[in-house]
PDB file of C-alpha atoms in Angstrom:
ATOM      1  CA  MET B   1      -6.160 -82.289  92.671  1.00 51.00           C
ATOM      2  CA  PHE B   2      -4.976 -78.838  91.734  1.00 52.00           C
ATOM      3  CA  PHE B   3      -4.140 -77.415  88.246  1.00 52.00           C
ATOM      4  CA  SER B   4      -1.671 -74.727  87.537  1.00 55.00           C
ATOM      5  CA  ARG B   5      -2.802 -71.634  85.625  1.00 55.00           C
ATOM      6  CA  ALA B   6      -0.959 -72.844  82.478  1.00 57.00           C
ATOM      7  CA  GLU B   7      -2.998 -76.054  82.491  1.00 58.00           C
ATOM      8  CA  ARG B   8      -6.370 -74.383  82.704  1.00 62.00           C
ATOM      9  CA  GLY B   9      -8.676 -74.261  79.543  1.00 65.00           C
ATOM     10  CA  PHE B  10     -10.599 -71.346  78.062  1.00 68.00           C
ATOM     11  CA  SER B  11     -13.218 -69.664  80.075  1.00 74.00           C
ATOM     12  CA  LEU B  12     -16.819 -69.503  78.866  1.00 75.00           C
ATOM     13  CA  LEU B  13     -16.391 -65.848  77.956  1.00 76.00           C
ATOM     14  CA  GLU B  14     -13.310 -66.616  75.881  1.00 75.00           C
ATOM     15  CA  LEU B  15     -15.126 -69.413  74.069  1.00 77.00           C
ATOM     16  CA  MET B  16     -18.051 -67.132  73.281  1.00 81.00           C
ATOM     17  CA  ILE B  17     -15.764 -64.399  71.959  1.00 81.00           C
ATOM     18  CA  GLY B  18     -13.842 -66.919  69.816  1.00 79.00           C
ATOM     19  CA  THR B  19     -17.071 -68.370  68.462  1.00 83.00           C
ATOM     20  CA  LEU B  20     -18.333 -64.881  67.621  1.00 82.00           C
ATOM     21  CA  ILE B  21     -15.133 -64.046  65.745  1.00 84.00           C
ATOM     22  CA  GLY B  22     -15.363 -67.338  63.878  1.00 81.00           C
ATOM     23  CA  LEU B  23     -18.974 -66.672  62.899  1.00 83.00           C
ATOM     24  CA  ILE B  24     -18.102 -63.186  61.696  1.00 84.00           C
ATOM     25  CA  GLY B  25     -15.282 -64.623  59.594  1.00 81.00           C
ATOM     26  CA  LEU B  26     -17.526 -67.398  58.226  1.00 84.00           C
ATOM     27  CA  THR B  27     -20.231 -64.862  57.354  1.00 84.00           C
ATOM     28  CA  TRP B  28     -17.700 -62.702  55.532  1.00 84.00           C
ATOM     29  CA  VAL B  29     -16.305 -65.659  53.564  1.00 83.00           C
ATOM     30  CA  THR B  30     -19.831 -66.844  52.703  1.00 83.00           C
ATOM     31  CA  GLN B  31     -20.783 -63.360  51.511  1.00 83.00           C
ATOM     32  CA  ILE B  32     -17.698 -63.172  49.287  1.00 82.00           C
ATOM     33  CA  TYR B  33     -18.505 -66.622  47.869  1.00 78.00           C
ATOM     34  CA  LEU B  34     -22.117 -65.692  47.108  1.00 79.00           C
ATOM     35  CA  GLN B  35     -21.051 -62.440  45.452  1.00 80.00           C
ATOM     36  CA  ASN B  36     -18.554 -64.311  43.285  1.00 77.00           C
ATOM     37  CA  GLN B  37     -21.217 -66.851  42.307  1.00 73.00           C
ATOM     38  CA  SER B  38     -23.649 -64.064  41.434  1.00 74.00           C
ATOM     39  CA  ALA B  39     -21.018 -62.295  39.352  1.00 71.00           C
ATOM     40  CA  GLN B  40     -20.188 -65.563  37.608  1.00 70.00           C
ATOM     41  CA  ARG B  41     -23.847 -66.233  36.771  1.00 68.00           C
ATOM     42  CA  THR B  42     -24.239 -62.681  35.478  1.00 65.00           C
ATOM     43  CA  THR B  43     -21.129 -63.011  33.330  1.00 63.00           C
ATOM     44  CA  ILE B  44     -22.283 -66.332  31.924  1.00 59.00           C
ATOM     45  CA  SER B  45     -25.771 -64.936  31.257  1.00 57.00           C
ATOM     46  CA  GLU B  46     -24.399 -61.819  29.562  1.00 55.00           C
ATOM     47  CA  GLY B  47     -22.011 -63.941  27.554  1.00 57.00           C
ATOM     48  CA  GLY B  48     -24.908 -66.098  26.384  1.00 55.00           C
ATOM     49  CA  VAL B  49     -26.925 -63.033  25.406  1.00 58.00           C
ATOM     50  CA  ASN B  50     -23.938 -61.506  23.606  1.00 69.00           C
ATOM     51  CA  SER B  51     -23.176 -64.712  21.733  1.00 76.00           C
ATOM     52  CA  GLY B  52     -26.855 -65.153  20.831  1.00 75.00           C
ATOM     53  CA  GLY B  53     -27.038 -61.558  19.631  1.00 77.00           C
ATOM     54  CA  ALA B  54     -23.835 -61.904  17.626  1.00 83.00           C
ATOM     55  CA  TYR B  55     -25.090 -65.105  16.004  1.00 84.00           C
ATOM     56  CA  ALA B  56     -28.482 -63.564  15.197  1.00 84.00           C
ATOM     57  CA  THR B  57     -26.765 -60.507  13.709  1.00 85.00           C
ATOM     58  CA  SER B  58     -24.498 -62.663  11.546  1.00 87.00           C
ATOM     59  CA  ILE B  59     -27.490 -64.606  10.188  1.00 87.00           C
ATOM     60  CA  LEU B  60     -29.411 -61.433   9.353  1.00 89.00           C
ATOM     61  CA  GLU B  61     -26.330 -59.722   7.912  1.00 89.00           C
ATOM     62  CA  ARG B  62     -25.592 -62.672   5.625  1.00 88.00           C
ATOM     63  CA  ASP B  63     -29.062 -62.613   4.088  1.00 90.00           C
ATOM     64  CA  LEU B  64     -29.346 -58.808   3.975  1.00 90.00           C
ATOM     65  CA  ARG B  65     -26.058 -58.483   2.095  1.00 89.00           C
ATOM     66  CA  MET B  66     -27.480 -60.772  -0.602  1.00 90.00           C
ATOM     67  CA  ALA B  67     -30.956 -59.200  -0.630  1.00 90.00           C
ATOM     68  CA  GLY B  68     -32.084 -58.464  -4.171  1.00 89.00           C
ATOM     69  CA  PHE B  69     -29.351 -60.481  -5.867  1.00 90.00           C
ATOM     70  CA  GLY B  70     -30.622 -61.845  -9.171  1.00 88.00           C
ATOM     71  CA  ILE B  71     -33.679 -59.571  -9.408  1.00 86.00           C
ATOM     72  CA  GLN B  72     -31.951 -56.325 -10.405  1.00 79.00           C
ATOM     73  CA  GLN B  73     -34.710 -55.092 -12.671  1.00 80.00           C
ATOM     74  CA  THR B  74     -37.176 -52.321 -11.838  1.00 81.00           C
ATOM     75  CA  SER B  75     -40.102 -54.062 -13.528  1.00 80.00           C
ATOM     76  CA  ALA B  76     -39.684 -57.067 -11.204  1.00 83.00           C
ATOM     77  CA  LEU B  77     -39.954 -55.056  -8.003  1.00 83.00           C
ATOM     78  CA  ASN B  78     -43.312 -55.147  -6.242  1.00 77.00           C
ATOM     79  CA  CYS B  79     -44.773 -57.256  -9.036  1.00 81.00           C
ATOM     80  CA  PRO B  80     -47.860 -59.195  -7.767  1.00 78.00           C
ATOM     81  CA  THR B  81     -47.106 -62.916  -7.946  1.00 76.00           C
ATOM     82  CA  LEU B  82     -49.462 -65.624  -9.126  1.00 70.00           C
ATOM     83  CA  THR B  83     -49.141 -68.199  -6.329  1.00 60.00           C
ATOM     84  CA  SER B  84     -51.146 -69.173  -3.255  1.00 49.00           C
ATOM     85  CA  VAL B  85     -48.448 -70.736  -1.092  1.00 48.00           C
ATOM     86  CA  THR B  86     -47.977 -67.397   0.632  1.00 48.00           C
ATOM     87  CA  PRO B  87     -50.554 -64.980  -0.812  1.00 49.00           C
ATOM     88  CA  ASN B  88     -48.638 -61.844   0.181  1.00 59.00           C
ATOM     89  CA  ILE B  89     -45.282 -62.516  -1.455  1.00 74.00           C
ATOM     90  CA  THR B  90     -43.756 -59.182  -2.430  1.00 80.00           C
ATOM     91  CA  ILE B  91     -41.017 -59.146  -5.054  1.00 85.00           C
ATOM     92  CA  ALA B  92     -38.534 -56.859  -3.317  1.00 87.00           C
ATOM     93  CA  PRO B  93     -35.051 -57.303  -1.825  1.00 90.00           C
ATOM     94  CA  ALA B  94     -36.342 -56.666   1.707  1.00 90.00           C
ATOM     95  CA  VAL B  95     -39.746 -55.926   3.187  1.00 89.00           C
ATOM     96  CA  ILE B  96     -40.066 -54.546   6.725  1.00 89.00           C
ATOM     97  CA  THR B  97     -43.336 -55.120   8.546  1.00 88.00           C
ATOM     98  CA  GLN B  98     -43.605 -52.880  11.581  1.00 88.00           C
ATOM     99  CA  GLY B  99     -44.787 -54.461  14.803  1.00 87.00           C
ATOM    100  CA  ALA B 100     -47.618 -52.874  16.732  1.00 85.00           C
ATOM    101  CA  GLY B 101     -46.442 -50.528  19.469  1.00 81.00           C
ATOM    102  CA  ASN B 102     -43.148 -51.776  20.878  1.00 82.00           C
ATOM    103  CA  LEU B 103     -43.522 -55.271  19.461  1.00 86.00           C
ATOM    104  CA  SER B 104     -40.842 -56.724  17.223  1.00 88.00           C
ATOM    105  CA  ASP B 105     -40.670 -55.878  13.530  1.00 90.00           C
ATOM    106  CA  SER B 106     -40.357 -58.614  10.929  1.00 90.00           C
ATOM    107  CA  ILE B 107     -38.071 -58.624   7.883  1.00 92.00           C
ATOM    108  CA  THR B 108     -38.688 -60.643   4.718  1.00 91.00           C
ATOM    109  CA  ILE B 109     -35.658 -61.091   2.457  1.00 92.00           C
ATOM    110  CA  LEU B 110     -35.607 -62.261  -1.152  1.00 90.00           C
ATOM    111  CA  SER B 111     -32.511 -63.142  -3.170  1.00 91.00           C
ATOM    112  CA  SER B 112     -31.522 -65.551  -5.898  1.00 90.00           C
ATOM    113  CA  GLY B 113     -29.238 -68.451  -5.107  1.00 88.00           C
ATOM    114  CA  ASN B 114     -28.234 -68.886  -8.761  1.00 89.00           C
ATOM    115  CA  ILE B 115     -24.770 -67.355  -9.066  1.00 86.00           C
ATOM    116  CA  ASP B 116     -24.531 -68.691 -12.640  1.00 86.00           C
ATOM    117  CA  ARG B 117     -27.440 -66.546 -13.806  1.00 86.00           C
ATOM    118  CA  PRO B 118     -27.538 -63.124 -12.106  1.00 86.00           C
ATOM    119  CA  LEU B 119     -29.343 -61.507 -15.078  1.00 87.00           C
ATOM    120  CA  PRO B 120     -32.670 -62.520 -16.642  1.00 91.00           C
ATOM    121  CA  SER B 121     -33.274 -64.239 -19.926  1.00 91.00           C
ATOM    122  CA  ALA B 122     -36.169 -63.279 -22.214  1.00 92.00           C
ATOM    123  CA  LEU B 123     -38.932 -65.123 -24.032  1.00 93.00           C
ATOM    124  CA  THR B 124     -38.375 -65.434 -27.773  1.00 92.00           C
ATOM    125  CA  ALA B 125     -41.862 -66.819 -28.371  1.00 91.00           C
ATOM    126  CA  SER B 126     -45.217 -66.526 -26.684  1.00 89.00           C
ATOM    127  CA  MET B 127     -45.672 -69.033 -23.865  1.00 84.00           C
ATOM    128  CA  GLN B 128     -47.462 -72.201 -24.895  1.00 80.00           C
ATOM    129  CA  GLY B 129     -48.908 -74.275 -22.055  1.00 78.00           C
ATOM    130  CA  ASP B 130     -46.017 -75.281 -19.784  1.00 81.00           C
ATOM    131  CA  GLN B 131     -43.333 -74.496 -22.380  1.00 85.00           C
ATOM    132  CA  LEU B 132     -40.943 -71.526 -22.333  1.00 88.00           C
ATOM    133  CA  VAL B 133     -38.561 -70.697 -25.187  1.00 90.00           C
ATOM    134  CA  LEU B 134     -35.793 -68.372 -24.031  1.00 92.00           C
ATOM    135  CA  SER B 135     -33.088 -66.276 -25.645  1.00 92.00           C
ATOM    136  CA  SER B 136     -30.561 -68.169 -23.492  1.00 90.00           C
ATOM    137  CA  THR B 137     -30.851 -71.028 -21.015  1.00 90.00           C
ATOM    138  CA  THR B 138     -27.319 -70.725 -19.667  1.00 89.00           C
ATOM    139  CA  GLY B 139     -27.506 -71.069 -15.890  1.00 88.00           C
ATOM    140  CA  PHE B 140     -31.027 -72.551 -15.982  1.00 91.00           C
ATOM    141  CA  ASN B 141     -31.235 -76.006 -14.392  1.00 89.00           C
ATOM    142  CA  ALA B 142     -33.802 -78.619 -13.468  1.00 87.00           C
ATOM    143  CA  GLN B 143     -35.679 -77.804 -10.231  1.00 86.00           C
ATOM    144  CA  ASP B 144     -34.869 -74.085 -10.476  1.00 89.00           C
ATOM    145  CA  ILE B 145     -37.560 -71.644  -9.402  1.00 87.00           C
ATOM    146  CA  LEU B 146     -38.274 -69.101 -12.140  1.00 89.00           C
ATOM    147  CA  LEU B 147     -39.754 -65.645 -11.795  1.00 88.00           C
ATOM    148  CA  ILE B 148     -41.579 -64.582 -14.953  1.00 89.00           C
ATOM    149  CA  VAL B 149     -41.937 -60.803 -15.209  1.00 90.00           C
ATOM    150  CA  PRO B 150     -44.152 -59.440 -17.991  1.00 90.00           C
ATOM    151  CA  GLN B 151     -43.607 -56.134 -19.738  1.00 86.00           C
ATOM    152  CA  SER B 152     -47.297 -55.337 -19.358  1.00 79.00           C
ATOM    153  CA  ASN B 153     -48.074 -53.743 -15.989  1.00 75.00           C
ATOM    154  CA  GLY B 154     -51.512 -55.342 -15.876  1.00 77.00           C
ATOM    155  CA  THR B 155     -50.207 -58.919 -15.989  1.00 81.00           C
ATOM    156  CA  PRO B 156     -49.066 -60.596 -12.765  1.00 82.00           C
ATOM    157  CA  CYS B 157     -45.693 -62.223 -12.304  1.00 85.00           C
ATOM    158  CA  ALA B 158     -45.431 -65.953 -11.663  1.00 84.00           C
ATOM    159  CA  LEU B 159     -43.184 -68.198  -9.607  1.00 83.00           C
ATOM    160  CA  VAL B 160     -42.813 -71.552 -11.380  1.00 84.00           C
ATOM    161  CA  GLN B 161     -40.330 -74.437 -11.378  1.00 85.00           C
ATOM    162  CA  VAL B 162     -38.255 -76.029 -14.139  1.00 87.00           C
ATOM    163  CA  ASN B 163     -39.231 -79.667 -14.634  1.00 85.00           C
ATOM    164  CA  ALA B 164     -36.134 -80.878 -16.510  1.00 84.00           C
ATOM    165  CA  ALA B 165     -32.879 -79.613 -17.946  1.00 84.00           C
ATOM    166  CA  PRO B 166     -33.362 -77.174 -20.854  1.00 84.00           C
ATOM    167  CA  SER B 167     -33.322 -78.598 -24.362  1.00 82.00           C
ATOM    168  CA  LEU B 168     -30.817 -77.699 -27.041  1.00 79.00           C
ATOM    169  CA  THR B 169     -33.466 -75.467 -28.601  1.00 81.00           C
ATOM    170  CA  GLN B 170     -33.499 -73.201 -25.502  1.00 84.00           C
ATOM    171  CA  GLN B 171     -36.849 -74.660 -24.443  1.00 86.00           C
ATOM    172  CA  ILE B 172     -37.854 -75.199 -20.817  1.00 85.00           C
ATOM    173  CA  THR B 173     -40.698 -77.355 -19.507  1.00 83.00           C
ATOM    174  CA  LEU B 174     -42.320 -76.273 -16.243  1.00 82.00           C
ATOM    175  CA  THR B 175     -43.517 -78.466 -13.402  1.00 75.00           C
ATOM    176  CA  PRO B 176     -47.307 -78.019 -13.432  1.00 60.00           C
ATOM    177  CA  ASN B 177     -48.898 -76.405 -10.391  1.00 54.00           C
ATOM    178  CA  LEU B 178     -45.881 -76.960  -8.127  1.00 55.00           C
ATOM    179  CA  LEU B 179     -46.425 -73.755  -6.177  1.00 52.00           C
ATOM    180  CA  SER B 180     -50.229 -74.016  -6.040  1.00 49.00           C
ATOM    181  CA  LEU B 181     -50.953 -71.346  -8.623  1.00 52.00           C
ATOM    182  CA  THR B 182     -54.187 -69.500  -7.943  1.00 53.00           C
ATOM    183  CA  GLY B 183     -55.080 -69.695 -11.625  1.00 58.00           C
ATOM    184  CA  THR B 184     -53.721 -70.614 -15.032  1.00 69.00           C
ATOM    185  CA  LEU B 185     -50.569 -68.875 -16.146  1.00 75.00           C
ATOM    186  CA  PRO B 186     -51.049 -65.792 -18.302  1.00 80.00           C
ATOM    187  CA  ASN B 187     -50.011 -66.040 -21.922  1.00 84.00           C
ATOM    188  CA  TYR B 188     -46.617 -64.429 -21.447  1.00 88.00           C
ATOM    189  CA  GLN B 189     -45.282 -62.735 -24.543  1.00 90.00           C
ATOM    190  CA  ILE B 190     -42.023 -62.222 -26.445  1.00 92.00           C
ATOM    191  CA  ALA B 191     -39.450 -60.149 -24.510  1.00 92.00           C
ATOM    192  CA  ASP B 192     -41.014 -60.874 -21.117  1.00 92.00           C
ATOM    193  CA  SER B 193     -38.204 -61.443 -18.578  1.00 91.00           C
ATOM    194  CA  VAL B 194     -37.467 -64.788 -16.913  1.00 92.00           C
ATOM    195  CA  PHE B 195     -35.244 -64.906 -13.823  1.00 91.00           C
ATOM    196  CA  SER B 196     -33.719 -68.136 -12.540  1.00 91.00           C
ATOM    197  CA  LEU B 197     -33.605 -67.917  -8.751  1.00 89.00           C
ATOM    198  CA  GLY B 198     -32.069 -71.315  -8.003  1.00 88.00           C
ATOM    199  CA  PRO B 199     -33.622 -74.429  -6.420  1.00 88.00           C
ATOM    200  CA  LEU B 200     -35.835 -74.529  -3.348  1.00 83.00           C
ATOM    201  CA  THR B 201     -33.256 -76.512  -1.372  1.00 81.00           C
ATOM    202  CA  THR B 202     -29.476 -76.904  -1.557  1.00 78.00           C
ATOM    203  CA  GLN B 203     -28.408 -79.221  -4.385  1.00 77.00           C
ATOM    204  CA  ALA B 204     -24.755 -80.241  -4.628  1.00 73.00           C
ATOM    205  CA  TRP B 205     -22.843 -77.023  -5.405  1.00 76.00           C
ATOM    206  CA  ARG B 206     -25.996 -74.983  -6.013  1.00 80.00           C
ATOM    207  CA  ASN B 207     -27.403 -72.634  -3.370  1.00 84.00           C
ATOM    208  CA  PRO B 208     -31.171 -72.311  -2.907  1.00 86.00           C
ATOM    209  CA  LEU B 209     -33.098 -69.108  -3.353  1.00 86.00           C
ATOM    210  CA  THR B 210     -33.848 -67.134  -0.207  1.00 86.00           C
ATOM    211  CA  LEU B 211     -37.392 -66.066   0.592  1.00 87.00           C
ATOM    212  CA  ARG B 212     -37.299 -65.889   4.348  1.00 89.00           C
ATOM    213  CA  THR B 213     -39.018 -63.914   7.090  1.00 90.00           C
ATOM    214  CA  TYR B 214     -37.310 -63.151  10.407  1.00 92.00           C
ATOM    215  CA  ASP B 215     -39.081 -62.066  13.583  1.00 91.00           C
ATOM    216  CA  VAL B 216     -38.767 -62.417  17.365  1.00 90.00           C
ATOM    217  CA  ASP B 217     -40.818 -64.639  19.653  1.00 88.00           C
ATOM    218  CA  ALA B 218     -41.018 -62.348  22.691  1.00 84.00           C
ATOM    219  CA  ASN B 219     -42.430 -65.072  24.956  1.00 87.00           C
ATOM    220  CA  ASN B 220     -39.411 -67.333  24.433  1.00 87.00           C
ATOM    221  CA  ALA B 221     -36.837 -64.610  23.615  1.00 86.00           C
ATOM    222  CA  GLN B 222     -35.906 -66.237  20.302  1.00 87.00           C
ATOM    223  CA  LEU B 223     -35.114 -65.022  16.814  1.00 90.00           C
ATOM    224  CA  ARG B 224     -37.191 -67.083  14.378  1.00 90.00           C
ATOM    225  CA  GLY B 225     -37.000 -67.681  10.637  1.00 89.00           C
ATOM    226  CA  ARG B 226     -39.631 -68.871   8.184  1.00 87.00           C
ATOM    227  CA  ASP B 227     -38.767 -70.194   4.709  1.00 85.00           C
ATOM    228  CA  LEU B 228     -41.878 -69.132   2.842  1.00 80.00           C
ATOM    229  CA  LEU B 229     -41.605 -71.460  -0.164  1.00 75.00           C
ATOM    230  CA  VAL B 230     -40.454 -74.606   1.666  1.00 74.00           C
ATOM    231  CA  ALA B 231     -41.867 -75.532   5.074  1.00 67.00           C
ATOM    232  CA  ASN B 232     -43.525 -72.185   5.803  1.00 67.00           C
ATOM    233  CA  THR B 233     -43.113 -72.914   9.528  1.00 73.00           C
ATOM    234  CA  LEU B 234     -41.261 -70.760  12.048  1.00 78.00           C
ATOM    235  CA  LEU B 235     -38.018 -72.269  13.324  1.00 84.00           C
ATOM    236  CA  PRO B 236     -35.959 -70.914  16.261  1.00 87.00           C
ATOM    237  CA  ILE B 237     -32.561 -69.559  15.210  1.00 87.00           C
ATOM    238  CA  ALA B 238     -31.000 -67.812  18.229  1.00 85.00           C
ATOM    239  CA  ASP B 239     -31.853 -67.528  21.935  1.00 84.00           C
ATOM    240  CA  GLY B 240     -31.696 -64.440  24.121  1.00 82.00           C
ATOM    241  CA  ILE B 241     -33.248 -62.101  21.528  1.00 84.00           C
ATOM    242  CA  VAL B 242     -36.071 -60.017  22.967  1.00 85.00           C
ATOM    243  CA  ASN B 243     -36.818 -57.533  20.185  1.00 87.00           C
ATOM    244  CA  LEU B 244     -36.046 -56.725  16.559  1.00 88.00           C
ATOM    245  CA  GLN B 245     -36.414 -53.169  15.320  1.00 87.00           C
ATOM    246  CA  ALA B 246     -35.507 -52.376  11.708  1.00 85.00           C
ATOM    247  CA  GLU B 247     -34.442 -48.896  10.643  1.00 81.00           C
ATOM    248  CA  TYR B 248     -34.062 -47.651   7.097  1.00 77.00           C
ATOM    249  CA  ALA B 249     -33.530 -44.391   5.285  1.00 73.00           C
ATOM    250  CA  PHE B 250     -33.671 -43.075   1.734  1.00 69.00           C
ATOM    251  CA  ASP B 251     -30.699 -41.569  -0.046  1.00 66.00           C
ATOM    252  CA  ASN B 252     -31.900 -38.224  -1.438  1.00 65.00           C
ATOM    253  CA  GLY B 253     -28.947 -38.009  -3.812  1.00 65.00           C
ATOM    254  CA  SER B 254     -27.277 -35.093  -2.053  1.00 67.00           C
ATOM    255  CA  ASP B 255     -24.315 -34.839   0.345  1.00 63.00           C
ATOM    256  CA  ASN B 256     -22.441 -37.562  -1.546  1.00 64.00           C
ATOM    257  CA  GLY B 257     -24.900 -40.204  -0.515  1.00 60.00           C
ATOM    258  CA  THR B 258     -24.596 -39.624   3.224  1.00 64.00           C
ATOM    259  CA  ILE B 259     -27.683 -40.089   5.358  1.00 62.00           C
ATOM    260  CA  SER B 260     -28.288 -38.184   8.576  1.00 62.00           C
ATOM    261  CA  ALA B 261     -29.438 -39.981  11.702  1.00 57.00           C
ATOM    262  CA  THR B 262     -32.676 -37.976  11.673  1.00 56.00           C
ATOM    263  CA  SER B 263     -33.686 -39.394   8.301  1.00 58.00           C
ATOM    264  CA  TYR B 264     -34.011 -42.963   9.607  1.00 57.00           C
ATOM    265  CA  VAL B 265     -37.483 -44.455   9.893  1.00 58.00           C
TER     266      VAL B 265
END
């Protein structure tokens, strides 16, 4: 039997050339696919890092904007506190602890959550036991944490808690030894300042005080926060954070309050 030329199939050489062209095309398509997948993974990863960074920044910004609220009195700043929950509590709006070498810094932020009492009251009688008599108890509530600031520089401050709602005679009873005081309270005197910083935890419409430290867990790339007066344990806040470096500068009172980039620490 004979076949015409039109009925013949492809030769071996033609099949090999066609296969080679097909493989080249398949390789090209595969390469494009892999590049697209890599770009997609990179975009998703960068998006996760950006969103984590934005979230971490928003958390820090929220607390930093409120830093120092409710303790606007020079005598209260850097006052040594009489409590052993966290022995190194510093009464200051923000405290930066520099990390060794290139390690992350940590930031501790303090602010009052009591928007009803941004200014201190004052003792109108010497403190007797667990009793405080104040010039005004407006804005003071049960479970509030109080900061007692003496006029005498040699007397430590104290963080204590209100046991019950103030009486009609402007008297407040304290919860004994709630914050593990290292010793008995000093005999605070007339005109010593008393700040109400709000409760330890959120209560109905009332915000808690903030005494929180932020740092970065480099091993897990996480921003962490520690509430010093509540659980005192580090909790992860945001992923994808590898370092935290805090910069600050002092206003020297000149140039209309502007600060040059070289003055940052």
